[in-house]
Amino acid sequence: MNLLLALVVFPLLFFLPGYVTARALFRDPGALASGEKIFIPIALSIFISLWFGLVLAEFRIFSLVALCALVATLSIAVAVIARTPLFPPFTRGDERRLRPDWIFIATLLLGVLLAAHPAESILGNTDAGVYVNLGAHIARTGAISIHDALVQSLPPDSGRQFFWDLINPFMLYKQLRLPGFFIADQASGLVLPQFLHLYPVWLAIFDATLGLRAGLYATPIIGLLGSVSAYFLARTLFNRTVARLAFFLLIINVPQFWFARYPVAEALTQCLLITGMYAFVRSRALTLLTFPLREGGKRGVTEFGFPLVAALAFAEIFFTRADAILLLAPLGLYALVVIFTRSWKREHWVFFGAFSALLVQAFAHMYVFAPTYIYFQYSHFLRMKNIDKLLPGGGLPSAQEFLRHPIYVAMLAGIMLFGVVLLFGLDRLAQIFHRRAGARVAATLPRYENALRWLGAVAVVALIASAYLIAPRVTTLYAYVGGETPLARSANLVKLGWYLSPLGIALAALGAAVVIRRDLNRRNLFFFGTAALFAFFYLEELYSNPHYIYTTRHYIPLVIPLFILLAARALEFLWSARATSRSPLQLRVAPLARVAAGATFALWLIYNLYVMGVIDASRASGIALRLPFVNQTTRLGPMRLEPFSESLVGVNELGGAYDQIESLAEKVDPNAVIIFSNNRDEPALIATPLHFLYDRDAVVARFNQPNGEKVSAMIDQWRAQGRPVILAYGTNGGKLTLPRYSLEPLGDFALDVPQWAFAYQYMPRAPWRVNLNFALYRAVPQQNPSLYPLTINFGEGDESLLVSGFMERPTGASTRWMGAIPEVAGGKASAKKVTATLRLPDAGVSTGAGASLDFTLTARAPKEGMHLTLKSGNKTFGEVVLTREFASYPFTLATRDLKREENTYLLDLVASAITDAEGRLLGAELQSAVVSSQPAVASHQ
């Protein structure tokens, strides 16, 4: 049924409005290539439908019916006003040019194969999870803003037991409902999501049409469209050969298809940015040139189509990502050039008018829906660069001061007014200069043009060589292909080269030189200047947690397309050297250049298979091939055949998350409240999709000293309302205790999904497992106190007793390790011991002078001779030397010496530790503990 709905909805939303608008605005459709006549209506339709969807969501009335009605109304209105019939088709009169480009189609199909396995990124506490859950919320409720009845019902003091406190002064809101969801007003239950919201609306359209699971294909679709837009941009800038080559190299680029699978906003940003660049460069008026679009094309015809497409694309970036502000610099400079040179045309009114109108809406959207996110992002950049210290007072105001105090609004207005006055002044100076020296400068510059081009080419190549070869100070050549690399930001280009290959970086440098020497002109200067700005900005500093491959997302919109486009131009330059040769020496060198181009291209493809993980090699394990239809590792001579799922291109990122979360949702009564308790980050992974995808009231207990008495009081209220309360204790979830309540077991829940490993100093080469285990309990009033003897089977229903220092057990394991993820200093674990804290009930134990607990621990060590000490507070109860085999170790614990908390005892197990192959610190492996009470013996006088 969803597919049938898609057959109706998708043509209406993603083709019809753009087709009708293109018919009205493109006065000379014969000047467009056949592929453009398909691409332009699709891109324009997406921009129109996305904007309508965002406006509906802003007013809390988003729905598929409302969106389709608006789009249909617009299409009819445009057709009537412009008097353009829907038929004959847009391609009429150009049938001879409708022959398909089979190389383009084959490359596109390859892209479909690479991108068509979207990650099941529904888990919370990640950027992707916030986007997906927000998209589902918009599809279900029609609104960006969230009304959370549970948040509204909680008293502020009780709410602090479940909501994270934010103490950063540059955050407007001070609590999180769940990571990525800010509590804007607890009294009304208003929750505002993080980020900007055009991409979640894109997800919401697909969720509403196809459902949650199939809705994840929204990202691959927009990712492929971004690659297609890069093809048309490359063909406009150069020729079809460069466009085909760049399109192929971009499609197979690992970050490109990875983020066409992984649901974050970069794929949409790339589509908007590159489509805008294509439309800008394609416009005769905007590039300050009047040139025929094809042989026989009309000259001087007013063309509003491309300016409108460029304006919509550029403006909608400001609804998508905070770093869109970078685009204001080249656009502002371009506007000044147009104004100062008196080149303003009617097309500029269309371009800047549409762009400015949407930009004003974007700023209003930021203020209403994302003030804390935007202010934090911009203030973070200013503070990182120490620009804030240049301001009066030596610092930035807090978010509350800036957004709520009228003086800052007045200051911004004053700055804008000063800018307008300055603009008029500069314009006057420009006209004076033009009258007095313009002609002389215009006549002089051509004489130095060749020298300036050579100087620019040498400078860019030197800059790339320095950033790649000198500044990073790598200690081994292996760093350039994914080996250990310095953490410093000076190594950013080296790490980008992991995915482009060293050959790709070298070709990009050559391509940059070729472009500056041969190709740079007024038509393409805006694109290359803007792309260079983005490349410098993000290669100088990533502004994110630099774990790879995920952090390469910042290169997706423009940096990677720029490098690949330059590399493709370099390959075409080398391959066609003979055709452009003008001297005998060049003719002799030309065949060598063609051989170099072919060999470099072939080596790049082989390297790309290595980056994809299809080919792997190391000194220790030899060569491995990861192939489809291979289910287990098999030796084949000196090589190994391994499952395709072990490669980056074949991994099913977070595959199974939907089914596993859905199985938990089915266990939870829709009227129940489920409280998660665990370490800081893990519970939100499950609670977020449970709440936003399945409408369960899921909350997360504070990870640092939750107040059990206050949580118990809330449970009293919920139970009085007839709402059952479920406790989900994960590993180290025992920090939450519930006075007056007992825990009635309801079973367990395990999340076990694959995820591509991430690393900071080297390129990750294999997947790992996200493995979380929760024991589920019903909170019931305590009838009889829990009595000793107590048997703890570690790895089986022990979660409510584990406070800290325990590792997640592997699926199916019946033991549990003490351990930690270590602090890293110089690449080595800095800790030598691990401490695990266990909670023991005190019910039924006398606290008289002679009362004690017999504690027998069954454990082993990963190597002989490791020590384990039992402590509580400052009291030590004994130390043992562990063996590699499980053995039992008895201890006697005087209850008067045990640290008490919330009517329980806290017992510390301190073990010496070693680092395992995955970089974790491991202490003892625990199998069981048997605890029995020994009452106090009365003393006799």
PDB file of N, CA and C in Angstrom, residues 511-560:
ATOM      1  N   GLY A 511      45.428  19.384 -10.927  1.00  0.00           N
ATOM      2  CA  GLY A 511      44.212  19.944 -11.502  1.00  0.00           C
ATOM      3  C   GLY A 511      44.010  21.395 -11.114  1.00  0.00           C
ATOM      4  N   ALA A 512      44.349  21.747  -9.867  1.00  0.00           N
ATOM      5  CA  ALA A 512      44.230  23.141  -9.441  1.00  0.00           C
ATOM      6  C   ALA A 512      45.150  24.030 -10.274  1.00  0.00           C
ATOM      7  N   ALA A 513      46.359  23.542 -10.524  1.00  0.00           N
ATOM      8  CA  ALA A 513      47.287  24.323 -11.347  1.00  0.00           C
ATOM      9  C   ALA A 513      46.757  24.479 -12.768  1.00  0.00           C
ATOM     10  N   VAL A 514      46.216  23.422 -13.320  1.00  0.00           N
ATOM     11  CA  VAL A 514      45.674  23.478 -14.682  1.00  0.00           C
ATOM     12  C   VAL A 514      44.500  24.457 -14.747  1.00  0.00           C
ATOM     13  N   VAL A 515      43.634  24.396 -13.752  1.00  0.00           N
ATOM     14  CA  VAL A 515      42.472  25.295 -13.742  1.00  0.00           C
ATOM     15  C   VAL A 515      42.922  26.747 -13.673  1.00  0.00           C
ATOM     16  N   ILE A 516      43.873  27.038 -12.793  1.00  0.00           N
ATOM     17  CA  ILE A 516      44.324  28.423 -12.659  1.00  0.00           C
ATOM     18  C   ILE A 516      45.008  28.887 -13.940  1.00  0.00           C
ATOM     19  N   ARG A 517      45.813  28.024 -14.530  1.00  0.00           N
ATOM     20  CA  ARG A 517      46.537  28.413 -15.743  1.00  0.00           C
ATOM     21  C   ARG A 517      45.625  28.512 -16.960  1.00  0.00           C
ATOM     22  N   ARG A 518      44.661  27.626 -17.113  1.00  0.00           N
ATOM     23  CA  ARG A 518      43.939  27.516 -18.375  1.00  0.00           C
ATOM     24  C   ARG A 518      42.458  27.860 -18.302  1.00  0.00           C
ATOM     25  N   ASP A 519      41.812  27.565 -17.151  1.00  0.00           N
ATOM     26  CA  ASP A 519      40.349  27.533 -17.136  1.00  0.00           C
ATOM     27  C   ASP A 519      39.694  28.658 -16.344  1.00  0.00           C
ATOM     28  N   LEU A 520      40.390  29.249 -15.390  1.00  0.00           N
ATOM     29  CA  LEU A 520      39.758  30.192 -14.479  1.00  0.00           C
ATOM     30  C   LEU A 520      39.297  31.436 -15.229  1.00  0.00           C
ATOM     31  N   ASN A 521      38.012  31.783 -15.052  1.00  0.00           N
ATOM     32  CA  ASN A 521      37.462  32.964 -15.697  1.00  0.00           C
ATOM     33  C   ASN A 521      36.273  33.471 -14.884  1.00  0.00           C
ATOM     34  N   ARG A 522      35.649  34.534 -15.408  1.00  0.00           N
ATOM     35  CA  ARG A 522      34.525  35.112 -14.679  1.00  0.00           C
ATOM     36  C   ARG A 522      33.370  34.133 -14.538  1.00  0.00           C
ATOM     37  N   ARG A 523      33.250  33.216 -15.450  1.00  0.00           N
ATOM     38  CA  ARG A 523      32.141  32.269 -15.417  1.00  0.00           C
ATOM     39  C   ARG A 523      32.239  31.292 -14.266  1.00  0.00           C
ATOM     40  N   ASN A 524      33.457  30.857 -13.907  1.00  0.00           N
ATOM     41  CA  ASN A 524      33.607  29.828 -12.874  1.00  0.00           C
ATOM     42  C   ASN A 524      34.297  30.323 -11.609  1.00  0.00           C
ATOM     43  N   LEU A 525      34.636  31.604 -11.569  1.00  0.00           N
ATOM     44  CA  LEU A 525      35.384  32.114 -10.422  1.00  0.00           C
ATOM     45  C   LEU A 525      34.584  31.985  -9.125  1.00  0.00           C
ATOM     46  N   PHE A 526      33.265  32.220  -9.189  1.00  0.00           N
ATOM     47  CA  PHE A 526      32.453  32.140  -7.979  1.00  0.00           C
ATOM     48  C   PHE A 526      32.492  30.725  -7.403  1.00  0.00           C
ATOM     49  N   PHE A 527      32.382  29.710  -8.255  1.00  0.00           N
ATOM     50  CA  PHE A 527      32.411  28.337  -7.752  1.00  0.00           C
ATOM     51  C   PHE A 527      33.763  28.014  -7.129  1.00  0.00           C
ATOM     52  N   PHE A 528      34.844  28.233  -7.860  1.00  0.00           N
ATOM     53  CA  PHE A 528      36.149  27.842  -7.339  1.00  0.00           C
ATOM     54  C   PHE A 528      36.538  28.662  -6.116  1.00  0.00           C
ATOM     55  N   GLY A 529      36.161  29.933  -6.086  1.00  0.00           N
ATOM     56  CA  GLY A 529      36.450  30.740  -4.907  1.00  0.00           C
ATOM     57  C   GLY A 529      35.694  30.250  -3.677  1.00  0.00           C
ATOM     58  N   THR A 530      34.406  29.943  -3.855  1.00  0.00           N
ATOM     59  CA  THR A 530      33.607  29.443  -2.728  1.00  0.00           C
ATOM     60  C   THR A 530      34.107  28.089  -2.263  1.00  0.00           C
ATOM     61  N   ALA A 531      34.386  27.187  -3.209  1.00  0.00           N
ATOM     62  CA  ALA A 531      34.883  25.864  -2.842  1.00  0.00           C
ATOM     63  C   ALA A 531      36.220  25.956  -2.121  1.00  0.00           C
ATOM     64  N   ALA A 532      37.098  26.860  -2.562  1.00  0.00           N
ATOM     65  CA  ALA A 532      38.383  27.041  -1.879  1.00  0.00           C
ATOM     66  C   ALA A 532      38.170  27.549  -0.461  1.00  0.00           C
ATOM     67  N   LEU A 533      37.192  28.419  -0.256  1.00  0.00           N
ATOM     68  CA  LEU A 533      36.889  28.923   1.086  1.00  0.00           C
ATOM     69  C   LEU A 533      36.444  27.790   1.999  1.00  0.00           C
ATOM     70  N   PHE A 534      35.523  26.939   1.531  1.00  0.00           N
ATOM     71  CA  PHE A 534      35.058  25.813   2.331  1.00  0.00           C
ATOM     72  C   PHE A 534      36.204  24.849   2.622  1.00  0.00           C
ATOM     73  N   ALA A 535      37.055  24.602   1.613  1.00  0.00           N
ATOM     74  CA  ALA A 535      38.172  23.673   1.812  1.00  0.00           C
ATOM     75  C   ALA A 535      39.140  24.213   2.858  1.00  0.00           C
ATOM     76  N   PHE A 536      39.491  25.471   2.754  1.00  0.00           N
ATOM     77  CA  PHE A 536      40.411  26.054   3.737  1.00  0.00           C
ATOM     78  C   PHE A 536      39.795  26.032   5.128  1.00  0.00           C
ATOM     79  N   PHE A 537      38.521  26.371   5.232  1.00  0.00           N
ATOM     80  CA  PHE A 537      37.860  26.457   6.527  1.00  0.00           C
ATOM     81  C   PHE A 537      37.872  25.113   7.240  1.00  0.00           C
ATOM     82  N   TYR A 538      37.529  24.030   6.544  1.00  0.00           N
ATOM     83  CA  TYR A 538      37.416  22.740   7.216  1.00  0.00           C
ATOM     84  C   TYR A 538      38.730  21.967   7.259  1.00  0.00           C
ATOM     85  N   LEU A 539      39.644  22.226   6.349  1.00  0.00           N
ATOM     86  CA  LEU A 539      40.940  21.574   6.467  1.00  0.00           C
ATOM     87  C   LEU A 539      41.789  22.224   7.539  1.00  0.00           C
ATOM     88  N   GLU A 540      41.542  23.493   7.807  1.00  0.00           N
ATOM     89  CA  GLU A 540      42.272  24.166   8.882  1.00  0.00           C
ATOM     90  C   GLU A 540      41.783  23.687  10.247  1.00  0.00           C
ATOM     91  N   GLU A 541      40.482  23.419  10.381  1.00  0.00           N
ATOM     92  CA  GLU A 541      39.909  22.968  11.649  1.00  0.00           C
ATOM     93  C   GLU A 541      38.566  22.302  11.354  1.00  0.00           C
ATOM     94  N   LEU A 542      38.361  21.080  11.878  1.00  0.00           N
ATOM     95  CA  LEU A 542      37.141  20.325  11.563  1.00  0.00           C
ATOM     96  C   LEU A 542      35.946  20.734  12.415  1.00  0.00           C
ATOM     97  N   TYR A 543      36.182  21.333  13.565  1.00  0.00           N
ATOM     98  CA  TYR A 543      35.099  21.761  14.461  1.00  0.00           C
ATOM     99  C   TYR A 543      34.189  20.598  14.846  1.00  0.00           C
ATOM    100  N   SER A 544      34.779  19.451  15.101  1.00  0.00           N
ATOM    101  CA  SER A 544      33.987  18.298  15.518  1.00  0.00           C
ATOM    102  C   SER A 544      34.908  17.309  16.207  1.00  0.00           C
ATOM    103  N   ASN A 545      34.293  16.318  16.816  1.00  0.00           N
ATOM    104  CA  ASN A 545      35.051  15.236  17.426  1.00  0.00           C
ATOM    105  C   ASN A 545      35.710  14.437  16.298  1.00  0.00           C
ATOM    106  N   PRO A 546      37.035  14.437  16.182  1.00  0.00           N
ATOM    107  CA  PRO A 546      37.677  13.901  14.978  1.00  0.00           C
ATOM    108  C   PRO A 546      37.824  12.382  14.983  1.00  0.00           C
ATOM    109  N   HIS A 547      36.705  11.683  15.035  1.00  0.00           N
ATOM    110  CA  HIS A 547      36.800  10.232  14.862  1.00  0.00           C
ATOM    111  C   HIS A 547      36.291   9.880  13.470  1.00  0.00           C
ATOM    112  N   TYR A 548      37.074   9.080  12.791  1.00  0.00           N
ATOM    113  CA  TYR A 548      36.833   8.772  11.389  1.00  0.00           C
ATOM    114  C   TYR A 548      36.090   7.444  11.300  1.00  0.00           C
ATOM    115  N   ILE A 549      35.238   7.257  10.373  1.00  0.00           N
ATOM    116  CA  ILE A 549      34.944   7.958   9.143  1.00  0.00           C
ATOM    117  C   ILE A 549      33.896   9.059   9.332  1.00  0.00           C
ATOM    118  N   TYR A 550      33.279   9.108  10.492  1.00  0.00           N
ATOM    119  CA  TYR A 550      32.113   9.962  10.697  1.00  0.00           C
ATOM    120  C   TYR A 550      32.432  11.451  10.557  1.00  0.00           C
ATOM    121  N   THR A 551      33.625  11.861  10.930  1.00  0.00           N
ATOM    122  CA  THR A 551      33.936  13.287  10.892  1.00  0.00           C
ATOM    123  C   THR A 551      34.173  13.799   9.479  1.00  0.00           C
ATOM    124  N   THR A 552      34.355  12.905   8.505  1.00  0.00           N
ATOM    125  CA  THR A 552      34.537  13.350   7.124  1.00  0.00           C
ATOM    126  C   THR A 552      33.263  13.952   6.553  1.00  0.00           C
ATOM    127  N   ARG A 553      32.158  13.894   7.294  1.00  0.00           N
ATOM    128  CA  ARG A 553      30.898  14.471   6.816  1.00  0.00           C
ATOM    129  C   ARG A 553      31.047  15.946   6.476  1.00  0.00           C
ATOM    130  N   HIS A 554      31.945  16.649   7.175  1.00  0.00           N
ATOM    131  CA  HIS A 554      32.113  18.079   6.910  1.00  0.00           C
ATOM    132  C   HIS A 554      32.737  18.339   5.540  1.00  0.00           C
ATOM    133  N   TYR A 555      33.365  17.333   4.956  1.00  0.00           N
ATOM    134  CA  TYR A 555      33.957  17.493   3.638  1.00  0.00           C
ATOM    135  C   TYR A 555      32.963  17.191   2.512  1.00  0.00           C
ATOM    136  N   ILE A 556      31.809  16.639   2.859  1.00  0.00           N
ATOM    137  CA  ILE A 556      30.882  16.156   1.841  1.00  0.00           C
ATOM    138  C   ILE A 556      30.301  17.280   0.980  1.00  0.00           C
ATOM    139  N   PRO A 557      29.783  18.381   1.558  1.00  0.00           N
ATOM    140  CA  PRO A 557      29.079  19.343   0.716  1.00  0.00           C
ATOM    141  C   PRO A 557      29.899  19.898  -0.439  1.00  0.00           C
ATOM    142  N   LEU A 558      31.171  20.249  -0.191  1.00  0.00           N
ATOM    143  CA  LEU A 558      31.913  20.927  -1.257  1.00  0.00           C
ATOM    144  C   LEU A 558      33.372  20.518  -1.348  1.00  0.00           C
ATOM    145  N   VAL A 559      33.998  20.096  -0.246  1.00  0.00           N
ATOM    146  CA  VAL A 559      35.444  19.856  -0.265  1.00  0.00           C
ATOM    147  C   VAL A 559      35.781  18.634  -1.103  1.00  0.00           C
ATOM    148  N   ILE A 560      35.151  17.498  -0.824  1.00  0.00           N
ATOM    149  CA  ILE A 560      35.431  16.293  -1.610  1.00  0.00           C
ATOM    150  C   ILE A 560      35.038  16.477  -3.073  1.00  0.00           C
TER     151      ILE A 560
END
